[in-house]
Coordinates of C-alpha atoms and ligand atoms in Angstrom, one line a residue:
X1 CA -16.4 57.4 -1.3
X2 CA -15.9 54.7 -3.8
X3 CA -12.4 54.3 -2.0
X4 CA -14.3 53.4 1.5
X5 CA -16.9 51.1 -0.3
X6 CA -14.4 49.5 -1.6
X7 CA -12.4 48.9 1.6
X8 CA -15.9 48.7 3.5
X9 CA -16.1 45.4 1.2
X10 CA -12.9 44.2 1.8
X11 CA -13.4 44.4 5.0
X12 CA -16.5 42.5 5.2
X13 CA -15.4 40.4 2.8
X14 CA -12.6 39.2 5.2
X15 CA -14.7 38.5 8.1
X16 CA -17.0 36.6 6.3
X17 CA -14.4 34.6 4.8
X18 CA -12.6 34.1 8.4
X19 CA -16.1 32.6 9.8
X20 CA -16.3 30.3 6.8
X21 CA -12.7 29.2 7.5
X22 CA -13.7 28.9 11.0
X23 CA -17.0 26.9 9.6
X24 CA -15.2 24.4 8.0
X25 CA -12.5 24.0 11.1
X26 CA -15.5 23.2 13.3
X27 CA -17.4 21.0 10.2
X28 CA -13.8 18.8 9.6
X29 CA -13.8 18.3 13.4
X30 CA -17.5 17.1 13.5
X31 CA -16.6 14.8 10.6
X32 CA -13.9 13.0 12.5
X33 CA -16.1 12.8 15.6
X34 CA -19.3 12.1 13.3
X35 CA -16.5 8.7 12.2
X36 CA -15.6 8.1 16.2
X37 CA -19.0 8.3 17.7
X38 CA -20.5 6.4 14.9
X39 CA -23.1 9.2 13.7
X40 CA -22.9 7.7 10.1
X41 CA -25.4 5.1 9.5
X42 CA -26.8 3.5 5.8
X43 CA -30.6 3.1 4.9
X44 CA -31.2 0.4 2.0
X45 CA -33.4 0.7 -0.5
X46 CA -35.2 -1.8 -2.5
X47 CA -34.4 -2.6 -6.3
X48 CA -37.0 -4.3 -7.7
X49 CA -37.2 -6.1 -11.1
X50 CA -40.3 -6.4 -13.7
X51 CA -42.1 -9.4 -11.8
X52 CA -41.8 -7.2 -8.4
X53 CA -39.3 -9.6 -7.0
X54 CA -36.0 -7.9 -4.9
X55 CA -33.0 -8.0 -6.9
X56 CA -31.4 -6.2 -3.8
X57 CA -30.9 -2.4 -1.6
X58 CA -28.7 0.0 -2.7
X59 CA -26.9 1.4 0.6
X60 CA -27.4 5.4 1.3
X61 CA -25.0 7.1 3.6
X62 CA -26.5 9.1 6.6
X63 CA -25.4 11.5 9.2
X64 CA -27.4 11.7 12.4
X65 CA -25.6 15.2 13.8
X66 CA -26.5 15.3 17.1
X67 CA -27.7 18.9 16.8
X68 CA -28.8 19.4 13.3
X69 CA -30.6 15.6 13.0
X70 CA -30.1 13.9 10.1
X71 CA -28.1 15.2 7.7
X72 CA -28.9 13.9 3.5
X73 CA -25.7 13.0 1.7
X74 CA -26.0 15.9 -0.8
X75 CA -25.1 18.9 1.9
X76 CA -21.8 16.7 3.5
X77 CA -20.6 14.6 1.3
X78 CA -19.0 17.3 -1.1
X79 CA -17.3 18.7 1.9
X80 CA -16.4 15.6 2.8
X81 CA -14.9 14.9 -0.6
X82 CA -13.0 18.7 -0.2
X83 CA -11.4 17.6 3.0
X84 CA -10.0 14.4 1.9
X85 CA -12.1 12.4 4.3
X86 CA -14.2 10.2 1.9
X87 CA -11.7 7.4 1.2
X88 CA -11.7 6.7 5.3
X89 CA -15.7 7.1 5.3
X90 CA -16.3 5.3 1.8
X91 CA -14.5 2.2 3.3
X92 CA -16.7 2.3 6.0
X93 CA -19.8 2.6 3.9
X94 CA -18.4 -0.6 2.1
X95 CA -17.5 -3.0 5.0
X96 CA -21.0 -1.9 6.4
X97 CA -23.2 -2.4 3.8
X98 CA -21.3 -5.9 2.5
X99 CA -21.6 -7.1 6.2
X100 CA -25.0 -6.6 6.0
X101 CA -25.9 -7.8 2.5
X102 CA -24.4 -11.2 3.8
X103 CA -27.5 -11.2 5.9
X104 CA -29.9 -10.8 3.0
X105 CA -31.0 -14.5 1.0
X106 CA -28.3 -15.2 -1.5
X107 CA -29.7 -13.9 -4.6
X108 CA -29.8 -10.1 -2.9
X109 CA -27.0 -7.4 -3.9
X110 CA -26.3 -4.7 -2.7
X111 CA -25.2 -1.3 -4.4
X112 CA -22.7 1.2 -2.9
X113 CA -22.1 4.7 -4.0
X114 CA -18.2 5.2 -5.1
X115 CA -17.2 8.9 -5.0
X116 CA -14.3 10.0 -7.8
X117 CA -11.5 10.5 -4.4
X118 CA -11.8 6.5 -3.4
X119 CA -10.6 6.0 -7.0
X120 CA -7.5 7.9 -6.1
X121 CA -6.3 5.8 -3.7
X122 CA -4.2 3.1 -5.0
X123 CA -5.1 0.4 -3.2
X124 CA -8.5 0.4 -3.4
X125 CA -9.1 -3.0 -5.4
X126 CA -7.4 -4.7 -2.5
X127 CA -9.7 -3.3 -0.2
X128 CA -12.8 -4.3 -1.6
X129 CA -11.4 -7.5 -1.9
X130 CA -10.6 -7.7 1.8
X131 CA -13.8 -6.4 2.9
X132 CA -15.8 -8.8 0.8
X133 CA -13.4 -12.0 2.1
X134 CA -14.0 -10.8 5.7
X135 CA -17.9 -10.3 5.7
X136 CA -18.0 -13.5 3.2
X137 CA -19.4 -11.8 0.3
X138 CA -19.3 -13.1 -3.3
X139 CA -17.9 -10.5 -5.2
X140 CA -21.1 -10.4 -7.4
X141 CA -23.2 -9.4 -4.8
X142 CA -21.8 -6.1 -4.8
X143 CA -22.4 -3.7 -7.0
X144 CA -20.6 -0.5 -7.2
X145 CA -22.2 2.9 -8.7
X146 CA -20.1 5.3 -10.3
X147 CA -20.6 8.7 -11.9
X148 CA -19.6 9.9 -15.1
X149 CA -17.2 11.9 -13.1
X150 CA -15.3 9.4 -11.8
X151 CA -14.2 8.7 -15.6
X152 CA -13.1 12.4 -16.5
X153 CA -10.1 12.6 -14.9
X154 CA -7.3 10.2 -14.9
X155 CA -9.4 7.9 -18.0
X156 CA -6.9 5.6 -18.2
X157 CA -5.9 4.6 -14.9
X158 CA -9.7 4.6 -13.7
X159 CA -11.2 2.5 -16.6
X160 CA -7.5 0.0 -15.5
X161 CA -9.0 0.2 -12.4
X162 CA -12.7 -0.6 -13.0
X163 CA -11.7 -3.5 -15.6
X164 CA -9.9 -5.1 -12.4
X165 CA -12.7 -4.5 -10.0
X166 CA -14.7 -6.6 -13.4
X167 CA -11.7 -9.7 -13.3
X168 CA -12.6 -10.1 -9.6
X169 CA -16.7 -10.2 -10.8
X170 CA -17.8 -7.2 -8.8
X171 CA -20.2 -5.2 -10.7
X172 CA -19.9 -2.0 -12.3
X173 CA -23.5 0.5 -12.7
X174 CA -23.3 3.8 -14.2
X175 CA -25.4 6.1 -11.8
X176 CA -27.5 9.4 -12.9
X177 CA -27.1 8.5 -16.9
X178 CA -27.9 11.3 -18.8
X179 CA -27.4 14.4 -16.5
X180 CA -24.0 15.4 -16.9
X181 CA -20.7 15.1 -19.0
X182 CA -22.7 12.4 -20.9
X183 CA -20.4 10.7 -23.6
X184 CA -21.2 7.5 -25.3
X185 CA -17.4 6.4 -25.6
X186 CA -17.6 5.1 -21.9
X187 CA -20.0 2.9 -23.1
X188 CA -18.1 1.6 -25.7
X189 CA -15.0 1.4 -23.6
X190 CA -16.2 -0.2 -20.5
X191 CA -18.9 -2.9 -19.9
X192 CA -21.2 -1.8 -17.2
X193 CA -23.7 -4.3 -16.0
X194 CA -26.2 -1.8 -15.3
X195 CA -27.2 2.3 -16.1
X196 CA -29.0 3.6 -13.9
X197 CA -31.7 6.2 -15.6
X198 CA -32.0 9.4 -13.5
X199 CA -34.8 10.4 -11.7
X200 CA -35.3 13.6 -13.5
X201 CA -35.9 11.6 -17.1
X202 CA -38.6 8.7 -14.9
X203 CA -40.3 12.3 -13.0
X204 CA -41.7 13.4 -16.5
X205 CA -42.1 9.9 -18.4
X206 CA -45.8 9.6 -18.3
X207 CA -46.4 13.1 -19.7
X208 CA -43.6 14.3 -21.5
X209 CA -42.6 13.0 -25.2
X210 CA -39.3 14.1 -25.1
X211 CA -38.5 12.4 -22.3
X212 CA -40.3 9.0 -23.7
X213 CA -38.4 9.2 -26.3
X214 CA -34.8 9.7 -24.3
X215 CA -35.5 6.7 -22.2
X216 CA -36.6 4.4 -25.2
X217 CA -32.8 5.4 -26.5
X218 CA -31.3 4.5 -23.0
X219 CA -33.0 1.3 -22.7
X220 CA -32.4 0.4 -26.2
X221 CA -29.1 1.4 -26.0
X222 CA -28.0 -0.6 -23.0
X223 CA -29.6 -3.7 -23.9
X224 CA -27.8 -3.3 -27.3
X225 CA -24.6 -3.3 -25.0
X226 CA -25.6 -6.2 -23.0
X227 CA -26.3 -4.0 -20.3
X228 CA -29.1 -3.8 -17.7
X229 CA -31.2 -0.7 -16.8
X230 CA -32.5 0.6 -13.7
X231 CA -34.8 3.8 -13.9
X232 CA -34.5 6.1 -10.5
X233 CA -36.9 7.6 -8.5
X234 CA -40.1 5.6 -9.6
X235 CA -43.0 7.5 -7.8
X236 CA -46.1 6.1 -9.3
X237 CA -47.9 3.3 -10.4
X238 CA -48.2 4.9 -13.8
X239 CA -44.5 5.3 -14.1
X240 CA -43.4 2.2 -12.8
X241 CA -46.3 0.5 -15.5
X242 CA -44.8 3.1 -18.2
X243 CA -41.4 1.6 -17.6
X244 CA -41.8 -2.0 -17.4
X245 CA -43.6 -1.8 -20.8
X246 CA -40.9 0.1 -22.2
X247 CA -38.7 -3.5 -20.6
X248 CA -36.8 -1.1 -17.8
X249 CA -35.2 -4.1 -16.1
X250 CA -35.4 -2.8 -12.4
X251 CA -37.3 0.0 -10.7
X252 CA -36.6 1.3 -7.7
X253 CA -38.1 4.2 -6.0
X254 CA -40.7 5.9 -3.0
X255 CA -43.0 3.7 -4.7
X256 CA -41.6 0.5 -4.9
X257 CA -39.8 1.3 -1.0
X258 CA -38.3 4.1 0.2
X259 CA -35.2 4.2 1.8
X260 CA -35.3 2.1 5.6
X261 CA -33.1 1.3 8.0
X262 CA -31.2 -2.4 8.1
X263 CA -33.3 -3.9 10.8
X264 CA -36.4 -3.3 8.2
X265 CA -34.7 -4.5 5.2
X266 CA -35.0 -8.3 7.1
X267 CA -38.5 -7.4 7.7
X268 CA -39.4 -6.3 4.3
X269 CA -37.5 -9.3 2.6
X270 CA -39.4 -11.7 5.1
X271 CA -42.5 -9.9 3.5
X272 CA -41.7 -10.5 0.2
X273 CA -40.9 -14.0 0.8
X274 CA -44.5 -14.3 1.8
X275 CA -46.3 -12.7 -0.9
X276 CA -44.2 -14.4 -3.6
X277 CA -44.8 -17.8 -1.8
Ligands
C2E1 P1 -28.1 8.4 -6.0 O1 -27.0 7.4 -5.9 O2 -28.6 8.7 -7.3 O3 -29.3 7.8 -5.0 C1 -30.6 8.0 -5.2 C2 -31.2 9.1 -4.5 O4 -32.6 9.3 -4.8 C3 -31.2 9.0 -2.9 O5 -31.0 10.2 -2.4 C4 -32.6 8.4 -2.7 O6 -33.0 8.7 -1.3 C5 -33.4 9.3 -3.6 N1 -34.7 8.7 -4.0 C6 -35.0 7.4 -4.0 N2 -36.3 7.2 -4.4 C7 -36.8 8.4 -4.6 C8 -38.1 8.9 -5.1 O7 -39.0 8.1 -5.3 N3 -38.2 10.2 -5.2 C9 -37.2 11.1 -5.0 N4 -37.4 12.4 -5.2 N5 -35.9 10.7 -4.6 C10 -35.8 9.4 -4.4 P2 -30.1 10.5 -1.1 O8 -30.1 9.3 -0.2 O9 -30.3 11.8 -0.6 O10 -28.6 10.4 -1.8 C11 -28.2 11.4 -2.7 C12 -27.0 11.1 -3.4 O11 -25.9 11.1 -2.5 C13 -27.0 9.7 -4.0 O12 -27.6 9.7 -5.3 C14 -25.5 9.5 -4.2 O13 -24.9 10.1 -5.3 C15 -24.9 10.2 -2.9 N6 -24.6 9.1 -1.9 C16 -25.4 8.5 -1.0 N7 -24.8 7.7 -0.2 C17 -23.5 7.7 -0.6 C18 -22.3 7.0 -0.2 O14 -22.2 6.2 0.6 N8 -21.1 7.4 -0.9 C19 -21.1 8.3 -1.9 N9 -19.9 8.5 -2.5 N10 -22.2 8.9 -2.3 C20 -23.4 8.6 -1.7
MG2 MG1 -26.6 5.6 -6.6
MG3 MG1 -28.6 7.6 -9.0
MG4 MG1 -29.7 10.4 -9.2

């Protein structure tokens, strides 16, 4: 009996595995027309800083799928990564969202999400650099967020690389600080301009000590290092008041603007223009 389980399982275990294979056929094929048919599209949203003015949007990739709707990065974007497409759709992401930060007034950056693959190719400092001389972008209007991930592997060649992104005077922010492989040395071996705090330390800041305390450290630790911090996820007035007194330098968050679409971003900086008039 155990014999037939066992070949029962095997069995099932093969078909299942033959419609995942047959999964990710159709879901690599969706991603190439998804890049064709222009199905990708960026929402911005707001950074603020402590007086509530806009320091700038960071850009978040989208996939409208014309029969599952929109799509949030976090289900396609590690498949994306496993089939080798990101460097293609990452440059795409870039050359969008610098096109249209050079609509935005001149003090506005914008921040794009690097995955560890668009590291890998090797010439990916030259294309930044051609995307931001086509769209007529100074380099220090872009910001680019990396993980800790991107600096696990290959340390040497990927803190090279992020030191010349630096010489042209694009900007460096460490995204989700404090959830993962954590390790102070990348602080001491590369100058960030900003850490991002993430939004599971700025959910629990009001009420929980713990957390008070490990955001103190972060702030105070950053500054120390000449570096700016932006807290994550702000969902409340209390929070964002919580972290402005604790000198978070930018918020951004539901609370100060959710994620919108391009055409709003114009609308919600002409807004701002008014109120701070
Ligand atoms: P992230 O870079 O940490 O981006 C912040 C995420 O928090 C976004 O999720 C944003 O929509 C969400 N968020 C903003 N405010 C709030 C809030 O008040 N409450 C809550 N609960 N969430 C808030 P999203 O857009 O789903 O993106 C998830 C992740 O996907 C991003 O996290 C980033 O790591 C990745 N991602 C997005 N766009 C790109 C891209 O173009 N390239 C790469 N490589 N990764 C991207
Ligand atoms: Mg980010
Ligand atoms: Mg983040
Ligand atoms: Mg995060």
């Amino acid at each position: 009996a155990a014999k037939n389980d066992g070949r029962g399982r095997a069995r099932m275990f093969n078909r299942s595995m033959m419609i995942m294979l047959e999964q990710r056929e159709m879901l690599r094929r969706s991603l190439r027309v998804a890049l064709r048919e222009q199905q990708f599209f960026i929402e911005y949203q707001p950074i603020v800083d402590a007086t509530d003015g806009i320091v700038g949007f960071e850009a978040l990739l989208r996939w409208r799928h014309p029969y599952a709707g929109v799509i949030p990065p976090s289900l396609f974007i590690p498949m994306v990564e496993n089939d080798g497409l990101m460097p293609e759709i990452g440059a795409w992401v870039l050359e969008e969202a610098c096109r249209e930060a050079s609509t935005w007034p001149s003090h506005c950056i914008v921040a794009v999400n690097l995955s560890p693959a668009q590291f890998l190719e090797g010439d990916f400092t030259d294309r930044i650099s051609s995307i931001l001389d086509e769209v007529g972008l100074p380099p220090d209007r872009l910001e680019l967020e990396i993980t800790e991930t991107v600096l696990l592997e290959r340390t040497t060649e990927n803190l090279d690389m992020l030191h010349t992104l630096e010489v042209l005077g694009i900007r460096i922010g460490l995204d989700d600080f404090g959830t993962r492989y954590s390790s102070l040395s990348y602080l001491q071996n590369f100058p960030f301009d900003t850490i991002k705090i993430d939004r599971h330390f700025v959910k629990d800041v009001e009420s929980n000590p713990r957390v008070q305390t490990i955001v103190r450290f972060i702030v105070g630790l950053a500054h120390g290092l000449g570096m700016q911090v932006t807290a994550e996820g702000v969902e409340t007035a209390g929070q964002a008041e919580w972290l402005g007194k604790r000198k978070c330098d930018r918020l951004q968050g539901n609370f100060l603007g959710a994620p919108m679409s391009a055409k709003a971003t114009g609308d919600f900086l002409k807004r701002r223009s008014v109120t701070t008039a």
